Amino acid sequence: MANLQKRADGKWRARYRDSGGRQHAKHFARKVDAQRWLDEVTASVVTGQYVDPKAGRLAFREYAEQWRAAQVHRPTSAAHVETMLRRHTYPTLGDRPLSSILPSEVQAWVKRLSTGDGDRPPLAPSTVSVVHGIVSSVFKAAVRDRRIMANPCEGTKLPKTERRQVVPPTTEQVDAVREAMPDRLRALVTFTAGTGMRQGEVLGLTVDRLDMLRREVRVDRQLLTLTGQPPRLGPPKTKASVRTIPLPQVVVDELAAHLARFPVGPDGLVFTLDGEPITRSVFGHVWRPAARAAGLDVGTGMHSLRHYYASLLIRFGESVKTVQVRLGHATAAETLDTYSHLWPDSDDRTRDAIDSVLGDRARARGDSVGTGDA
């Protein structure tokens, strides 16, 4: 129900009741403006697109925390989202009402993340894109909940992310990083370089997942090391991460020597330090000096050994599908996006294929082929 009434002071009062029966009113100096506003509101109520003006007064932080608690995230993903919101979003947008945040303000916030702000260093373009994506998901949920009419993150211009080509380490570098590691973790380097497993998968490897006779390892979980929580075993990154990887003999031999020298503890973990699970932060302190000594990109972390494994499979002729399955990638496209430049160049095969068909036809016609004539 809506009505328009002229007040004693000459202003026009437009009133309506929303779908919940609550009354709302707004005053205008001109009747035409009051009628236009009333028509727009009435149409939104009728079409089911109505948004209560008061619904958007909720602070972004409060709504984002409600949204975060309702998400079905893996533990590592949940921790990542919490960190991105707390560190990079709440200081700027956290106390603002949802409905007050404008697209121009989101754009300005993205620029500050990209260029740095005061004591905060600039974030990498890929990190800015991730943070913006999380915030956009919060606003999309707010639109679905009818708290705001539109997502202010739509149309934001993000910094260009330049994908760097993977440069796998050489075998000499893998050997060097292995020698620079503590005795207890040297087998870890050989094992990772020989299986391509992710860091969490390797640190969560238990002896019952190894089949030395069949020379294979079953990957179906990883070690989760979340802030404020003790390390524990949890599900792998994705469904595609569950896989069985063949073990080369060099890996089997080194694992056997490692287990003979460093028996597993009660938890069954193959790789430990001082009998305890190895957290990511602790491993980083051990890995970085060894990586520097070997001339590896420290920022790539232990992932460089995964790149080494992939490069060997490609060099020895394994198909894209095989590399995808071994690495636990969700799709072959992900594998190609990362490693396509490592597959042998096919330019000569392309030339030969065309020449074998069109060249034969040209020779049959008596055309000059392969003489260098223009």
PDB file of N, CA, C and O in Angstrom, residues 216-291:
ATOM      1  N   GLU A 216      54.747 -47.865  -4.727  1.00  0.00           N
ATOM      2  CA  GLU A 216      53.766 -46.807  -4.932  1.00  0.00           C
ATOM      3  C   GLU A 216      53.396 -46.173  -3.600  1.00  0.00           C
ATOM      4  O   GLU A 216      53.602 -46.750  -2.529  1.00  0.00           O
ATOM      5  N   VAL A 217      52.875 -44.964  -3.678  1.00  0.00           N
ATOM      6  CA  VAL A 217      52.431 -44.240  -2.492  1.00  0.00           C
ATOM      7  C   VAL A 217      51.008 -43.745  -2.738  1.00  0.00           C
ATOM      8  O   VAL A 217      50.685 -43.280  -3.830  1.00  0.00           O
ATOM      9  N   ARG A 218      50.181 -43.876  -1.722  1.00  0.00           N
ATOM     10  CA  ARG A 218      48.795 -43.438  -1.803  1.00  0.00           C
ATOM     11  C   ARG A 218      48.686 -42.048  -1.191  1.00  0.00           C
ATOM     12  O   ARG A 218      49.092 -41.824  -0.049  1.00  0.00           O
ATOM     13  N   VAL A 219      48.146 -41.106  -1.945  1.00  0.00           N
ATOM     14  CA  VAL A 219      47.968 -39.734  -1.467  1.00  0.00           C
ATOM     15  C   VAL A 219      46.473 -39.499  -1.251  1.00  0.00           C
ATOM     16  O   VAL A 219      45.704 -39.466  -2.210  1.00  0.00           O
ATOM     17  N   ASP A 220      46.055 -39.373  -0.005  1.00  0.00           N
ATOM     18  CA  ASP A 220      44.641 -39.123   0.271  1.00  0.00           C
ATOM     19  C   ASP A 220      44.444 -38.192   1.468  1.00  0.00           C
ATOM     20  O   ASP A 220      43.331 -38.055   1.982  1.00  0.00           O
ATOM     21  N   ARG A 221      45.514 -37.548   1.918  1.00  0.00           N
ATOM     22  CA  ARG A 221      45.395 -36.595   3.010  1.00  0.00           C
ATOM     23  C   ARG A 221      46.660 -35.733   3.064  1.00  0.00           C
ATOM     24  O   ARG A 221      47.631 -35.986   2.351  1.00  0.00           O
ATOM     25  N   GLN A 222      46.626 -34.741   3.907  1.00  0.00           N
ATOM     26  CA  GLN A 222      47.766 -33.848   4.073  1.00  0.00           C
ATOM     27  C   GLN A 222      47.842 -33.402   5.533  1.00  0.00           C
ATOM     28  O   GLN A 222      46.881 -33.565   6.293  1.00  0.00           O
ATOM     29  N   LEU A 223      48.987 -32.841   5.907  1.00  0.00           N
ATOM     30  CA  LEU A 223      49.150 -32.325   7.257  1.00  0.00           C
ATOM     31  C   LEU A 223      48.663 -30.887   7.292  1.00  0.00           C
ATOM     32  O   LEU A 223      49.141 -30.042   6.537  1.00  0.00           O
ATOM     33  N   LEU A 224      47.695 -30.613   8.154  1.00  0.00           N
ATOM     34  CA  LEU A 224      47.145 -29.269   8.296  1.00  0.00           C
ATOM     35  C   LEU A 224      47.808 -28.596   9.488  1.00  0.00           C
ATOM     36  O   LEU A 224      47.799 -29.140  10.596  1.00  0.00           O
ATOM     37  N   THR A 225      48.384 -27.431   9.252  1.00  0.00           N
ATOM     38  CA  THR A 225      49.032 -26.677  10.334  1.00  0.00           C
ATOM     39  C   THR A 225      48.400 -25.294  10.371  1.00  0.00           C
ATOM     40  O   THR A 225      48.860 -24.367   9.696  1.00  0.00           O
ATOM     41  N   LEU A 226      47.317 -25.170  11.136  1.00  0.00           N
ATOM     42  CA  LEU A 226      46.566 -23.926  11.228  1.00  0.00           C
ATOM     43  C   LEU A 226      46.997 -23.145  12.466  1.00  0.00           C
ATOM     44  O   LEU A 226      47.325 -23.735  13.507  1.00  0.00           O
ATOM     45  N   THR A 227      46.974 -21.837  12.356  1.00  0.00           N
ATOM     46  CA  THR A 227      47.399 -20.969  13.449  1.00  0.00           C
ATOM     47  C   THR A 227      46.568 -21.235  14.709  1.00  0.00           C
ATOM     48  O   THR A 227      45.338 -21.270  14.658  1.00  0.00           O
ATOM     49  N   GLY A 228      47.259 -21.436  15.817  1.00  0.00           N
ATOM     50  CA  GLY A 228      46.576 -21.649  17.087  1.00  0.00           C
ATOM     51  C   GLY A 228      46.053 -23.049  17.301  1.00  0.00           C
ATOM     52  O   GLY A 228      45.388 -23.312  18.308  1.00  0.00           O
ATOM     53  N   GLN A 229      46.332 -23.952  16.357  1.00  0.00           N
ATOM     54  CA  GLN A 229      45.860 -25.327  16.480  1.00  0.00           C
ATOM     55  C   GLN A 229      47.033 -26.294  16.313  1.00  0.00           C
ATOM     56  O   GLN A 229      47.968 -26.009  15.558  1.00  0.00           O
ATOM     57  N   PRO A 230      47.003 -27.439  16.996  1.00  0.00           N
ATOM     58  CA  PRO A 230      48.069 -28.427  16.796  1.00  0.00           C
ATOM     59  C   PRO A 230      47.972 -29.039  15.405  1.00  0.00           C
ATOM     60  O   PRO A 230      46.885 -29.113  14.823  1.00  0.00           O
ATOM     61  N   PRO A 231      49.086 -29.459  14.815  1.00  0.00           N
ATOM     62  CA  PRO A 231      49.055 -30.096  13.484  1.00  0.00           C
ATOM     63  C   PRO A 231      48.159 -31.333  13.500  1.00  0.00           C
ATOM     64  O   PRO A 231      48.121 -32.076  14.483  1.00  0.00           O
ATOM     65  N   ARG A 232      47.447 -31.543  12.415  1.00  0.00           N
ATOM     66  CA  ARG A 232      46.585 -32.720  12.311  1.00  0.00           C
ATOM     67  C   ARG A 232      46.448 -33.108  10.841  1.00  0.00           C
ATOM     68  O   ARG A 232      46.649 -32.287   9.942  1.00  0.00           O
ATOM     69  N   LEU A 233      46.090 -34.367  10.609  1.00  0.00           N
ATOM     70  CA  LEU A 233      45.869 -34.841   9.253  1.00  0.00           C
ATOM     71  C   LEU A 233      44.473 -34.471   8.793  1.00  0.00           C
ATOM     72  O   LEU A 233      43.504 -34.573   9.553  1.00  0.00           O
ATOM     73  N   GLY A 234      44.363 -34.022   7.545  1.00  0.00           N
ATOM     74  CA  GLY A 234      43.072 -33.630   7.005  1.00  0.00           C
ATOM     75  C   GLY A 234      42.974 -33.992   5.538  1.00  0.00           C
ATOM     76  O   GLY A 234      43.909 -34.560   4.955  1.00  0.00           O
ATOM     77  N   PRO A 235      41.862 -33.677   4.892  1.00  0.00           N
ATOM     78  CA  PRO A 235      41.670 -34.030   3.478  1.00  0.00           C
ATOM     79  C   PRO A 235      42.650 -33.286   2.585  1.00  0.00           C
ATOM     80  O   PRO A 235      43.135 -32.210   2.941  1.00  0.00           O
ATOM     81  N   PRO A 236      42.937 -33.832   1.408  1.00  0.00           N
ATOM     82  CA  PRO A 236      43.847 -33.151   0.487  1.00  0.00           C
ATOM     83  C   PRO A 236      43.193 -31.922  -0.130  1.00  0.00           C
ATOM     84  O   PRO A 236      42.031 -31.610   0.161  1.00  0.00           O
ATOM     85  N   LYS A 237      43.936 -31.244  -0.989  1.00  0.00           N
ATOM     86  CA  LYS A 237      43.493 -29.967  -1.541  1.00  0.00           C
ATOM     87  C   LYS A 237      42.175 -30.086  -2.301  1.00  0.00           C
ATOM     88  O   LYS A 237      41.258 -29.294  -2.098  1.00  0.00           O
ATOM     89  N   THR A 238      42.076 -31.050  -3.203  1.00  0.00           N
ATOM     90  CA  THR A 238      40.864 -31.254  -3.999  1.00  0.00           C
ATOM     91  C   THR A 238      40.614 -32.745  -4.159  1.00  0.00           C
ATOM     92  O   THR A 238      41.446 -33.576  -3.776  1.00  0.00           O
ATOM     93  N   LYS A 239      39.472 -33.105  -4.759  1.00  0.00           N
ATOM     94  CA  LYS A 239      39.195 -34.511  -5.039  1.00  0.00           C
ATOM     95  C   LYS A 239      40.238 -35.099  -5.979  1.00  0.00           C
ATOM     96  O   LYS A 239      40.616 -36.266  -5.859  1.00  0.00           O
ATOM     97  N   ALA A 240      40.702 -34.268  -6.931  1.00  0.00           N
ATOM     98  CA  ALA A 240      41.710 -34.745  -7.880  1.00  0.00           C
ATOM     99  C   ALA A 240      43.049 -35.016  -7.205  1.00  0.00           C
ATOM    100  O   ALA A 240      43.902 -35.711  -7.760  1.00  0.00           O
ATOM    101  N   SER A 241      43.231 -34.477  -5.999  1.00  0.00           N
ATOM    102  CA  SER A 241      44.493 -34.685  -5.284  1.00  0.00           C
ATOM    103  C   SER A 241      44.628 -36.116  -4.758  1.00  0.00           C
ATOM    104  O   SER A 241      45.737 -36.553  -4.439  1.00  0.00           O
ATOM    105  N   VAL A 242      43.512 -36.817  -4.640  1.00  0.00           N
ATOM    106  CA  VAL A 242      43.564 -38.223  -4.194  1.00  0.00           C
ATOM    107  C   VAL A 242      44.062 -39.068  -5.362  1.00  0.00           C
ATOM    108  O   VAL A 242      43.424 -39.154  -6.405  1.00  0.00           O
ATOM    109  N   ARG A 243      45.222 -39.697  -5.175  1.00  0.00           N
ATOM    110  CA  ARG A 243      45.846 -40.403  -6.280  1.00  0.00           C
ATOM    111  C   ARG A 243      46.868 -41.405  -5.750  1.00  0.00           C
ATOM    112  O   ARG A 243      47.232 -41.358  -4.575  1.00  0.00           O
ATOM    113  N   THR A 244      47.315 -42.289  -6.631  1.00  0.00           N
ATOM    114  CA  THR A 244      48.391 -43.216  -6.326  1.00  0.00           C
ATOM    115  C   THR A 244      49.551 -42.915  -7.268  1.00  0.00           C
ATOM    116  O   THR A 244      49.364 -42.846  -8.485  1.00  0.00           O
ATOM    117  N   ILE A 245      50.734 -42.723  -6.700  1.00  0.00           N
ATOM    118  CA  ILE A 245      51.897 -42.321  -7.485  1.00  0.00           C
ATOM    119  C   ILE A 245      52.927 -43.453  -7.470  1.00  0.00           C
ATOM    120  O   ILE A 245      53.251 -43.985  -6.398  1.00  0.00           O
ATOM    121  N   PRO A 246      53.456 -43.833  -8.646  1.00  0.00           N
ATOM    122  CA  PRO A 246      54.507 -44.863  -8.667  1.00  0.00           C
ATOM    123  C   PRO A 246      55.800 -44.323  -8.069  1.00  0.00           C
ATOM    124  O   PRO A 246      56.166 -43.163  -8.281  1.00  0.00           O
ATOM    125  N   LEU A 247      56.481 -45.162  -7.316  1.00  0.00           N
ATOM    126  CA  LEU A 247      57.736 -44.758  -6.675  1.00  0.00           C
ATOM    127  C   LEU A 247      58.927 -45.274  -7.482  1.00  0.00           C
ATOM    128  O   LEU A 247      59.065 -46.487  -7.672  1.00  0.00           O
ATOM    129  N   PRO A 248      59.795 -44.383  -7.940  1.00  0.00           N
ATOM    130  CA  PRO A 248      61.030 -44.831  -8.600  1.00  0.00           C
ATOM    131  C   PRO A 248      61.899 -45.596  -7.601  1.00  0.00           C
ATOM    132  O   PRO A 248      61.803 -45.385  -6.395  1.00  0.00           O
ATOM    133  N   GLN A 249      62.769 -46.463  -8.108  1.00  0.00           N
ATOM    134  CA  GLN A 249      63.593 -47.278  -7.224  1.00  0.00           C
ATOM    135  C   GLN A 249      64.514 -46.431  -6.358  1.00  0.00           C
ATOM    136  O   GLN A 249      64.761 -46.761  -5.195  1.00  0.00           O
ATOM    137  N   VAL A 250      65.006 -45.303  -6.915  1.00  0.00           N
ATOM    138  CA  VAL A 250      65.893 -44.446  -6.130  1.00  0.00           C
ATOM    139  C   VAL A 250      65.173 -43.894  -4.908  1.00  0.00           C
ATOM    140  O   VAL A 250      65.763 -43.747  -3.826  1.00  0.00           O
ATOM    141  N   VAL A 251      63.872 -43.628  -5.059  1.00  0.00           N
ATOM    142  CA  VAL A 251      63.082 -43.128  -3.929  1.00  0.00           C
ATOM    143  C   VAL A 251      62.839 -44.244  -2.923  1.00  0.00           C
ATOM    144  O   VAL A 251      62.940 -44.043  -1.707  1.00  0.00           O
ATOM    145  N   VAL A 252      62.523 -45.443  -3.412  1.00  0.00           N
ATOM    146  CA  VAL A 252      62.297 -46.580  -2.524  1.00  0.00           C
ATOM    147  C   VAL A 252      63.550 -46.861  -1.692  1.00  0.00           C
ATOM    148  O   VAL A 252      63.471 -47.062  -0.470  1.00  0.00           O
ATOM    149  N   ASP A 253      64.706 -46.844  -2.351  1.00  0.00           N
ATOM    150  CA  ASP A 253      65.958 -47.138  -1.648  1.00  0.00           C
ATOM    151  C   ASP A 253      66.243 -46.089  -0.579  1.00  0.00           C
ATOM    152  O   ASP A 253      66.631 -46.423   0.549  1.00  0.00           O
ATOM    153  N   GLU A 254      66.045 -44.818  -0.918  1.00  0.00           N
ATOM    154  CA  GLU A 254      66.353 -43.770   0.055  1.00  0.00           C
ATOM    155  C   GLU A 254      65.340 -43.771   1.197  1.00  0.00           C
ATOM    156  O   GLU A 254      65.696 -43.513   2.343  1.00  0.00           O
ATOM    157  N   LEU A 255      64.074 -44.068   0.895  1.00  0.00           N
ATOM    158  CA  LEU A 255      63.071 -44.157   1.959  1.00  0.00           C
ATOM    159  C   LEU A 255      63.404 -45.301   2.921  1.00  0.00           C
ATOM    160  O   LEU A 255      63.281 -45.163   4.140  1.00  0.00           O
ATOM    161  N   ALA A 256      63.820 -46.434   2.357  1.00  0.00           N
ATOM    162  CA  ALA A 256      64.158 -47.584   3.204  1.00  0.00           C
ATOM    163  C   ALA A 256      65.316 -47.240   4.136  1.00  0.00           C
ATOM    164  O   ALA A 256      65.288 -47.564   5.339  1.00  0.00           O
ATOM    165  N   ALA A 257      66.319 -46.549   3.603  1.00  0.00           N
ATOM    166  CA  ALA A 257      67.464 -46.158   4.429  1.00  0.00           C
ATOM    167  C   ALA A 257      67.037 -45.137   5.485  1.00  0.00           C
ATOM    168  O   ALA A 257      67.491 -45.191   6.638  1.00  0.00           O
ATOM    169  N   HIS A 258      66.144 -44.230   5.105  1.00  0.00           N
ATOM    170  CA  HIS A 258      65.654 -43.213   6.040  1.00  0.00           C
ATOM    171  C   HIS A 258      64.880 -43.851   7.187  1.00  0.00           C
ATOM    172  O   HIS A 258      65.098 -43.516   8.369  1.00  0.00           O
ATOM    173  N   LEU A 259      63.983 -44.782   6.861  1.00  0.00           N
ATOM    174  CA  LEU A 259      63.154 -45.409   7.891  1.00  0.00           C
ATOM    175  C   LEU A 259      63.986 -46.301   8.809  1.00  0.00           C
ATOM    176  O   LEU A 259      63.661 -46.466   9.990  1.00  0.00           O
ATOM    177  N   ALA A 260      65.056 -46.870   8.264  1.00  0.00           N
ATOM    178  CA  ALA A 260      65.937 -47.684   9.104  1.00  0.00           C
ATOM    179  C   ALA A 260      66.718 -46.819  10.081  1.00  0.00           C
ATOM    180  O   ALA A 260      66.993 -47.233  11.219  1.00  0.00           O
ATOM    181  N   ARG A 261      67.041 -45.626   9.651  1.00  0.00           N
ATOM    182  CA  ARG A 261      67.836 -44.729  10.489  1.00  0.00           C
ATOM    183  C   ARG A 261      66.967 -43.887  11.405  1.00  0.00           C
ATOM    184  O   ARG A 261      67.350 -43.565  12.536  1.00  0.00           O
ATOM    185  N   PHE A 262      65.781 -43.496  10.914  1.00  0.00           N
ATOM    186  CA  PHE A 262      64.886 -42.634  11.687  1.00  0.00           C
ATOM    187  C   PHE A 262      63.509 -43.300  11.771  1.00  0.00           C
ATOM    188  O   PHE A 262      62.628 -42.998  10.954  1.00  0.00           O
ATOM    189  N   PRO A 263      63.303 -44.196  12.698  1.00  0.00           N
ATOM    190  CA  PRO A 263      62.012 -44.900  12.814  1.00  0.00           C
ATOM    191  C   PRO A 263      60.863 -43.920  13.019  1.00  0.00           C
ATOM    192  O   PRO A 263      61.025 -42.856  13.616  1.00  0.00           O
ATOM    193  N   VAL A 264      59.694 -44.311  12.511  1.00  0.00           N
ATOM    194  CA  VAL A 264      58.518 -43.464  12.660  1.00  0.00           C
ATOM    195  C   VAL A 264      58.056 -43.462  14.111  1.00  0.00           C
ATOM    196  O   VAL A 264      58.310 -44.405  14.870  1.00  0.00           O
ATOM    197  N   GLY A 265      57.364 -42.387  14.482  1.00  0.00           N
ATOM    198  CA  GLY A 265      56.835 -42.276  15.831  1.00  0.00           C
ATOM    199  C   GLY A 265      55.462 -42.903  15.938  1.00  0.00           C
ATOM    200  O   GLY A 265      54.980 -43.571  15.008  1.00  0.00           O
ATOM    201  N   PRO A 266      54.783 -42.675  17.070  1.00  0.00           N
ATOM    202  CA  PRO A 266      53.448 -43.253  17.281  1.00  0.00           C
ATOM    203  C   PRO A 266      52.425 -42.797  16.256  1.00  0.00           C
ATOM    204  O   PRO A 266      51.471 -43.508  15.954  1.00  0.00           O
ATOM    205  N   ASP A 267      52.611 -41.604  15.714  1.00  0.00           N
ATOM    206  CA  ASP A 267      51.644 -41.088  14.740  1.00  0.00           C
ATOM    207  C   ASP A 267      51.891 -41.631  13.340  1.00  0.00           C
ATOM    208  O   ASP A 267      51.091 -41.413  12.431  1.00  0.00           O
ATOM    209  N   GLY A 268      53.008 -42.313  13.137  1.00  0.00           N
ATOM    210  CA  GLY A 268      53.282 -42.929  11.850  1.00  0.00           C
ATOM    211  C   GLY A 268      53.857 -42.005  10.801  1.00  0.00           C
ATOM    212  O   GLY A 268      54.059 -42.417   9.651  1.00  0.00           O
ATOM    213  N   LEU A 269      54.139 -40.746  11.153  1.00  0.00           N
ATOM    214  CA  LEU A 269      54.681 -39.805  10.177  1.00  0.00           C
ATOM    215  C   LEU A 269      56.093 -40.211   9.762  1.00  0.00           C
ATOM    216  O   LEU A 269      56.934 -40.535  10.593  1.00  0.00           O
ATOM    217  N   VAL A 270      56.349 -40.174   8.469  1.00  0.00           N
ATOM    218  CA  VAL A 270      57.653 -40.573   7.938  1.00  0.00           C
ATOM    219  C   VAL A 270      58.692 -39.482   8.183  1.00  0.00           C
ATOM    220  O   VAL A 270      59.841 -39.771   8.514  1.00  0.00           O
ATOM    221  N   PHE A 271      58.280 -38.206   8.024  1.00  0.00           N
ATOM    222  CA  PHE A 271      59.218 -37.093   8.178  1.00  0.00           C
ATOM    223  C   PHE A 271      58.834 -36.256   9.400  1.00  0.00           C
ATOM    224  O   PHE A 271      57.716 -35.725   9.467  1.00  0.00           O
ATOM    225  N   THR A 272      59.757 -36.155  10.351  1.00  0.00           N
ATOM    226  CA  THR A 272      59.514 -35.384  11.563  1.00  0.00           C
ATOM    227  C   THR A 272      60.793 -34.635  11.943  1.00  0.00           C
ATOM    228  O   THR A 272      61.874 -34.900  11.399  1.00  0.00           O
ATOM    229  N   LEU A 273      60.666 -33.727  12.886  1.00  0.00           N
ATOM    230  CA  LEU A 273      61.818 -33.050  13.490  1.00  0.00           C
ATOM    231  C   LEU A 273      61.680 -33.167  14.998  1.00  0.00           C
ATOM    232  O   LEU A 273      60.635 -32.792  15.555  1.00  0.00           O
ATOM    233  N   ASP A 274      62.675 -33.727  15.619  1.00  0.00           N
ATOM    234  CA  ASP A 274      62.631 -33.954  17.068  1.00  0.00           C
ATOM    235  C   ASP A 274      61.413 -34.776  17.468  1.00  0.00           C
ATOM    236  O   ASP A 274      60.817 -34.579  18.528  1.00  0.00           O
ATOM    237  N   GLY A 275      61.008 -35.686  16.575  1.00  0.00           N
ATOM    238  CA  GLY A 275      59.876 -36.558  16.869  1.00  0.00           C
ATOM    239  C   GLY A 275      58.521 -35.905  16.755  1.00  0.00           C
ATOM    240  O   GLY A 275      57.508 -36.513  17.087  1.00  0.00           O
ATOM    241  N   GLU A 276      58.474 -34.652  16.264  1.00  0.00           N
ATOM    242  CA  GLU A 276      57.214 -33.912  16.156  1.00  0.00           C
ATOM    243  C   GLU A 276      56.857 -33.657  14.691  1.00  0.00           C
ATOM    244  O   GLU A 276      57.744 -33.577  13.832  1.00  0.00           O
ATOM    245  N   PRO A 277      55.553 -33.517  14.393  1.00  0.00           N
ATOM    246  CA  PRO A 277      55.161 -33.140  13.032  1.00  0.00           C
ATOM    247  C   PRO A 277      55.820 -31.826  12.631  1.00  0.00           C
ATOM    248  O   PRO A 277      56.062 -30.953  13.464  1.00  0.00           O
ATOM    249  N   ILE A 278      56.104 -31.685  11.339  1.00  0.00           N
ATOM    250  CA  ILE A 278      56.793 -30.491  10.848  1.00  0.00           C
ATOM    251  C   ILE A 278      55.753 -29.486  10.343  1.00  0.00           C
ATOM    252  O   ILE A 278      55.068 -29.748   9.342  1.00  0.00           O
ATOM    253  N   THR A 279      55.616 -28.365  11.032  1.00  0.00           N
ATOM    254  CA  THR A 279      54.689 -27.329  10.583  1.00  0.00           C
ATOM    255  C   THR A 279      55.304 -26.566   9.413  1.00  0.00           C
ATOM    256  O   THR A 279      56.522 -26.595   9.194  1.00  0.00           O
ATOM    257  N   ARG A 280      54.457 -25.851   8.679  1.00  0.00           N
ATOM    258  CA  ARG A 280      54.952 -25.090   7.527  1.00  0.00           C
ATOM    259  C   ARG A 280      55.969 -24.032   7.941  1.00  0.00           C
ATOM    260  O   ARG A 280      56.966 -23.808   7.261  1.00  0.00           O
ATOM    261  N   SER A 281      55.702 -23.358   9.058  1.00  0.00           N
ATOM    262  CA  SER A 281      56.608 -22.296   9.488  1.00  0.00           C
ATOM    263  C   SER A 281      57.965 -22.860   9.890  1.00  0.00           C
ATOM    264  O   SER A 281      59.016 -22.312   9.537  1.00  0.00           O
ATOM    265  N   VAL A 282      57.951 -23.980  10.623  1.00  0.00           N
ATOM    266  CA  VAL A 282      59.212 -24.614  11.026  1.00  0.00           C
ATOM    267  C   VAL A 282      59.980 -25.097   9.800  1.00  0.00           C
ATOM    268  O   VAL A 282      61.201 -24.904   9.682  1.00  0.00           O
ATOM    269  N   PHE A 283      59.279 -25.716   8.866  1.00  0.00           N
ATOM    270  CA  PHE A 283      59.952 -26.207   7.662  1.00  0.00           C
ATOM    271  C   PHE A 283      60.539 -25.057   6.860  1.00  0.00           C
ATOM    272  O   PHE A 283      61.620 -25.180   6.269  1.00  0.00           O
ATOM    273  N   GLY A 284      59.840 -23.926   6.831  1.00  0.00           N
ATOM    274  CA  GLY A 284      60.341 -22.775   6.090  1.00  0.00           C
ATOM    275  C   GLY A 284      61.688 -22.308   6.598  1.00  0.00           C
ATOM    276  O   GLY A 284      62.569 -21.923   5.811  1.00  0.00           O
ATOM    277  N   HIS A 285      61.873 -22.337   7.921  1.00  0.00           N
ATOM    278  CA  HIS A 285      63.151 -21.921   8.503  1.00  0.00           C
ATOM    279  C   HIS A 285      64.285 -22.857   8.094  1.00  0.00           C
ATOM    280  O   HIS A 285      65.447 -22.446   8.013  1.00  0.00           O
ATOM    281  N   VAL A 286      63.938 -24.121   7.853  1.00  0.00           N
ATOM    282  CA  VAL A 286      64.955 -25.092   7.439  1.00  0.00           C
ATOM    283  C   VAL A 286      65.192 -25.013   5.931  1.00  0.00           C
ATOM    284  O   VAL A 286      66.329 -25.099   5.453  1.00  0.00           O
ATOM    285  N   TRP A 287      64.106 -24.844   5.177  1.00  0.00           N
ATOM    286  CA  TRP A 287      64.182 -24.895   3.722  1.00  0.00           C
ATOM    287  C   TRP A 287      64.884 -23.671   3.121  1.00  0.00           C
ATOM    288  O   TRP A 287      65.718 -23.813   2.223  1.00  0.00           O
ATOM    289  N   ARG A 288      64.566 -22.482   3.596  1.00  0.00           N
ATOM    290  CA  ARG A 288      65.053 -21.269   2.947  1.00  0.00           C
ATOM    291  C   ARG A 288      66.592 -21.186   2.878  1.00  0.00           C
ATOM    292  O   ARG A 288      67.136 -20.878   1.804  1.00  0.00           O
ATOM    293  N   PRO A 289      67.316 -21.452   3.973  1.00  0.00           N
ATOM    294  CA  PRO A 289      68.786 -21.411   3.853  1.00  0.00           C
ATOM    295  C   PRO A 289      69.322 -22.438   2.859  1.00  0.00           C
ATOM    296  O   PRO A 289      70.262 -22.163   2.109  1.00  0.00           O
ATOM    297  N   ALA A 290      68.720 -23.634   2.844  1.00  0.00           N
ATOM    298  CA  ALA A 290      69.168 -24.675   1.913  1.00  0.00           C
ATOM    299  C   ALA A 290      68.875 -24.264   0.472  1.00  0.00           C
ATOM    300  O   ALA A 290      69.685 -24.488  -0.432  1.00  0.00           O
ATOM    301  N   ALA A 291      67.693 -23.648   0.250  1.00  0.00           N
ATOM    302  CA  ALA A 291      67.334 -23.215  -1.099  1.00  0.00           C
ATOM    303  C   ALA A 291      68.274 -22.115  -1.584  1.00  0.00           C
ATOM    304  O   ALA A 291      68.690 -22.106  -2.748  1.00  0.00           O
TER     305      ALA A 291
END
